[in-house]
CSV table of C-alpha atoms in Angstrom, one decimal:
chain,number,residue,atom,x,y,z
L,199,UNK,CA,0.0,0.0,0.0
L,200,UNK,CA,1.1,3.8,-0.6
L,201,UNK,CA,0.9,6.0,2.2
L,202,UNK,CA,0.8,9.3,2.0
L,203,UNK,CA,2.1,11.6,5.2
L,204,UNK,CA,1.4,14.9,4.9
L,205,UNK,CA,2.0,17.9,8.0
L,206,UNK,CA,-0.4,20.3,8.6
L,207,UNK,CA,0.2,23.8,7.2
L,208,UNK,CA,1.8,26.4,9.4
L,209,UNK,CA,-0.1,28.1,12.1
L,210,UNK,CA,0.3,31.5,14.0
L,211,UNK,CA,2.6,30.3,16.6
L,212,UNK,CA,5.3,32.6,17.1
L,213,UNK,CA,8.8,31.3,16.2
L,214,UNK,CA,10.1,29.7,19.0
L,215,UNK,CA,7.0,28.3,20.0
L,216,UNK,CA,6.8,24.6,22.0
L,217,UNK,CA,3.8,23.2,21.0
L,218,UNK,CA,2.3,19.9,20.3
L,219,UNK,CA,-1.6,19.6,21.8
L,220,UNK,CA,-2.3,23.4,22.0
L,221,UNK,CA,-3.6,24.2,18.7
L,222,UNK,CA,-3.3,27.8,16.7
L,223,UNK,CA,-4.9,29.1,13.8
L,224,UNK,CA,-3.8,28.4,10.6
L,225,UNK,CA,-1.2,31.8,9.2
L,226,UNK,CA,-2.3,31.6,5.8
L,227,UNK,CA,-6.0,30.2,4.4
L,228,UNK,CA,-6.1,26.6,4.2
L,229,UNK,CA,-7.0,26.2,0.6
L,230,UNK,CA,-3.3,28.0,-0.1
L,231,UNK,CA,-1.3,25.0,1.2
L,232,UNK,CA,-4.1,22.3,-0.4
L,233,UNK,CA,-3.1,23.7,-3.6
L,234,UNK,CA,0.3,23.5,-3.7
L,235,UNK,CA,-0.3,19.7,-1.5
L,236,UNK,CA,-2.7,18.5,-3.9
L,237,UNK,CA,-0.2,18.6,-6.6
L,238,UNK,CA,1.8,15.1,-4.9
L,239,UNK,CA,-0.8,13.5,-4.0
L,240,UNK,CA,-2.4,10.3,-6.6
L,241,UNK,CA,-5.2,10.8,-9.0
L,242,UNK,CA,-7.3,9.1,-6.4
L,243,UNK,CA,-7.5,7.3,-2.8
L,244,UNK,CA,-8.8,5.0,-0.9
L,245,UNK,CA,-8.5,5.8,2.1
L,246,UNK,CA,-8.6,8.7,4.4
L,247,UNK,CA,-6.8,9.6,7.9
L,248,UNK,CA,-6.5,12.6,10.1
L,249,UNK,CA,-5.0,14.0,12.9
L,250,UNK,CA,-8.1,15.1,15.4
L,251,UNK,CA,-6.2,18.1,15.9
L,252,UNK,CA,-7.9,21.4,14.0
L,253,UNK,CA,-5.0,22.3,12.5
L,254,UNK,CA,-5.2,19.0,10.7
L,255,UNK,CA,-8.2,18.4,10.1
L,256,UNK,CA,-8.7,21.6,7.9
L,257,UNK,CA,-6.3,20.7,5.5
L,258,UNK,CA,-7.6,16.9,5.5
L,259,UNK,CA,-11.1,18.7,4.5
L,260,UNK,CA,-9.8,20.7,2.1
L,261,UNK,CA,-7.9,18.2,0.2
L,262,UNK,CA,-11.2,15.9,0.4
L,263,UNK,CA,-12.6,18.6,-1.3
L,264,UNK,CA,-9.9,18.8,-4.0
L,265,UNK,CA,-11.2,15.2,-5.0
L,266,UNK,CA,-14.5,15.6,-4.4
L,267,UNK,CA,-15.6,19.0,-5.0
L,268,UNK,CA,-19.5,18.3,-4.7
L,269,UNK,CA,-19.1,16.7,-1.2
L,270,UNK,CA,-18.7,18.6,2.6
L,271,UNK,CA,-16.2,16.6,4.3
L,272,UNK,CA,-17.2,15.7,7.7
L,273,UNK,CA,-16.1,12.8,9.8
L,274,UNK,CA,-17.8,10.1,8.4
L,275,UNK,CA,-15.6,10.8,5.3
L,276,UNK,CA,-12.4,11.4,6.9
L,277,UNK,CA,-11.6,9.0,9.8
L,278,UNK,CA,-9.6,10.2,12.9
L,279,UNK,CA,-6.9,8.7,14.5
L,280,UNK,CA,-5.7,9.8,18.1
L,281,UNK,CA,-2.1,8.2,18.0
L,282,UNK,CA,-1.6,10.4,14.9
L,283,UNK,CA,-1.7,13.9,17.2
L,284,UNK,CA,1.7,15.2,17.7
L,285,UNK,CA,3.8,14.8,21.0
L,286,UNK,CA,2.4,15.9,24.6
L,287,UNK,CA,4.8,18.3,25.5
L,288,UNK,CA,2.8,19.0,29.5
L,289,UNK,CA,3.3,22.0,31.4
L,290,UNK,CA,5.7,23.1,28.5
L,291,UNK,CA,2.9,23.1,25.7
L,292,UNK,CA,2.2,26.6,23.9
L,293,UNK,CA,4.9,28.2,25.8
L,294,UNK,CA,7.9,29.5,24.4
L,295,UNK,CA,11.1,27.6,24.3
L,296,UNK,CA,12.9,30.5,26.2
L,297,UNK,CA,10.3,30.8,29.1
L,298,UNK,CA,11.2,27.1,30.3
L,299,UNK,CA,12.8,27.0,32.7
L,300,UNK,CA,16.9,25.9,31.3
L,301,UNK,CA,17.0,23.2,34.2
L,302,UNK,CA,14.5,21.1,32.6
L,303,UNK,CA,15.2,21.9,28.8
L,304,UNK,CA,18.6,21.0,29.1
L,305,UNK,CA,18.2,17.6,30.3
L,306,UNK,CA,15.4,16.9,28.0
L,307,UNK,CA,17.2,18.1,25.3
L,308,UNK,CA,20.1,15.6,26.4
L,309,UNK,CA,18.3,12.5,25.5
L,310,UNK,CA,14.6,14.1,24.2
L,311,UNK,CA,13.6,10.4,22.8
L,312,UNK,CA,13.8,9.0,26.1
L,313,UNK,CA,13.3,12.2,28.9
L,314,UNK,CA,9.5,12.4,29.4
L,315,UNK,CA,8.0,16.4,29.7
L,316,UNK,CA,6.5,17.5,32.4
L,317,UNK,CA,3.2,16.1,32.8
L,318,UNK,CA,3.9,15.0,29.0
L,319,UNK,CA,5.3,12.5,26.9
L,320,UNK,CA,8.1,11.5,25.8
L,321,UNK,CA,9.5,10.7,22.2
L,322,UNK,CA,9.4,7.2,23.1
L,323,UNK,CA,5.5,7.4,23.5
L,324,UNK,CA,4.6,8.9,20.6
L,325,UNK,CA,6.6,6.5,19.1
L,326,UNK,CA,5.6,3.5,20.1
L,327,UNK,CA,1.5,4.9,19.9
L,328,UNK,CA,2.4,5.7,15.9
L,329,UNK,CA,4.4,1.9,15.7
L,330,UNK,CA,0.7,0.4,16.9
L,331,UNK,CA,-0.9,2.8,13.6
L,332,UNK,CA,1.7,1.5,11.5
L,333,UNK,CA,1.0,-2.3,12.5
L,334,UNK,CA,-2.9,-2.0,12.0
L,335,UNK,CA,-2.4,-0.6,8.8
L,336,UNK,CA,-0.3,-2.9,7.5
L,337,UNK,CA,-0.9,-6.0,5.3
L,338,UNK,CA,-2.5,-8.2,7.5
L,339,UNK,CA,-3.1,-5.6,10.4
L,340,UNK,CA,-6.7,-5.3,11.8
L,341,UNK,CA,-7.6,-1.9,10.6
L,342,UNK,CA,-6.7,-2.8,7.3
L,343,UNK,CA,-8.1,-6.2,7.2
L,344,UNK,CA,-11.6,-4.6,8.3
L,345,UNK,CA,-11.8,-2.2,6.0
L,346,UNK,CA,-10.6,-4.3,2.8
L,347,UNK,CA,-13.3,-6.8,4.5
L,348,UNK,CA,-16.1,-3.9,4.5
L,349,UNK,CA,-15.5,-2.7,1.3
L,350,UNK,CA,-14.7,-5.5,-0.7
L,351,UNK,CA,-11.4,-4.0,-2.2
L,352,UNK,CA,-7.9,-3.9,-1.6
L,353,UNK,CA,-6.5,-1.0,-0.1
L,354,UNK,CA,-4.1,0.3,-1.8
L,355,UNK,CA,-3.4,4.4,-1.3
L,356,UNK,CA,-4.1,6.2,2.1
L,357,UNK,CA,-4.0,9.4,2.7
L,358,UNK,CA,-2.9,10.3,6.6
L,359,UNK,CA,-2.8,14.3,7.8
L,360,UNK,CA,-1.0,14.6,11.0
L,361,UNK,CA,2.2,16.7,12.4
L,362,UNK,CA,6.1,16.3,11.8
L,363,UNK,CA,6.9,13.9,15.1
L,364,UNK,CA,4.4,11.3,13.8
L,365,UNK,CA,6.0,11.2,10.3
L,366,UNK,CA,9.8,11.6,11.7
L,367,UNK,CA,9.0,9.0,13.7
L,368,UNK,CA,7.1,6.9,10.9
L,369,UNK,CA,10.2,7.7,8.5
L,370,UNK,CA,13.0,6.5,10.5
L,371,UNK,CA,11.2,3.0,11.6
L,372,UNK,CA,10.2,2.4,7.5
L,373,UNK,CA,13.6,3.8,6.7
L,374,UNK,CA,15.7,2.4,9.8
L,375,UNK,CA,17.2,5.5,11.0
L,376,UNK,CA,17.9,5.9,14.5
L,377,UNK,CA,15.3,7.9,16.5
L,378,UNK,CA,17.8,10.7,17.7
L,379,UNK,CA,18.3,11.7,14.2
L,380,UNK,CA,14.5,12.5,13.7
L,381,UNK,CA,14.9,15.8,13.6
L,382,UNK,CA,17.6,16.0,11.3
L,383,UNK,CA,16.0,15.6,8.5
L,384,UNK,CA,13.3,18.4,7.1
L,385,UNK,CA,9.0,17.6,7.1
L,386,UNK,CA,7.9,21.1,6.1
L,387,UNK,CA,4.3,22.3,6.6
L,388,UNK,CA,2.1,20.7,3.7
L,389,UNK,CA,4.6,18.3,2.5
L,390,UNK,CA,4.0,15.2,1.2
L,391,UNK,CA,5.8,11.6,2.1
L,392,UNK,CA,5.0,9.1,0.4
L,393,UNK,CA,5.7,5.6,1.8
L,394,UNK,CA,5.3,1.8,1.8
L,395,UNK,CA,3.8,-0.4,4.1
């Protein structure tokens, strides 16, 4: 199957911002980034995923109605998926970087795929919430058997909305790069990554 990751588009956080649950507006209108989105995505799809998070689920809309422009997108059309949202960051969460406090930054920062934020997760659980997506989406995996049971087809492209820790840490388990390099690597705001699973 083809999966397609795409991030949200960029929102009004200021630059510096630590955020992962708190949610801004979207900076520029929606249909901007759907545009210029729609253009790697497949002819058609099969299947489609979200992020619950607004941010997401705006652009999943609007790209639903880049295919199918008579329809208004709700959630019956566009399936949700909590272990898709992006990493808890706690007490930290819509704060910027430079208000925390350096004592527990630094640390964090030391080892961030193991160090758990306060009142937050860790790197380690959003991974291992977005390794249970991956298996039951998979051939064989339960999702996908259900839903190529239900609709009496293969599946064979999905289209998934989400944030950049969900795909960085979809990338390096399809790709086998160690989860401390994450980050090193670029997932810019509407970009498209396609993948195999």
């Amino acid at each position: 199957m083809d999966l397609y990751l795409i991030r949200h588009p960029e929102t009004v956080a200021p630059k510096g911002t630590c955020y992962g649950r708190t949610d801004f507006p979207l900076k520029f209108p929606v249909e901007d980034t759907a545009d210029v989105t729609f253009s790697y995505l497949p002819p058609n799809f099969d299947h489609f995923i979200s992020s619950p998070a607004p941010r997401a689920m705006k652009l999943a809309k609007a790209l639903y109605t880049k295919y199918s422009p008579n329809q208004n997108p709700d959630e019956s059309h566009i399936q949700t998926d909590t272990r898709l949202l992006e990493m808890d960051f706690g007490d930290w969460d819509g704060k910027l970087w430079e208000e925390i406090p350096r004592k527990e930054t630094i640390p964090w920062m030391k080892d961030f795929v193991n160090a758990r934020t306060p009142n937050g997760e860790a790197f380690t659980d959003l991974i291992h919430r977005v390794d249970l997506f991956l298996q039951d989406w998979k051939e064989n995996g339960n999702l996908r058997q259900l839903w190529e049971n239900t609709n009496k087809q293969k599946l064979n492209e999905m289209i998934v909305v989400c944030h950049s820790g969900p795909i960085r840490a979809i990338l390096c388990r399809i790709n086998g790069i160690p989860h401390e390099e994450a980050f090193k690597s670029p997932v810019d705001f509407g970009s498209v990554h396609k993948i195999k699973i």
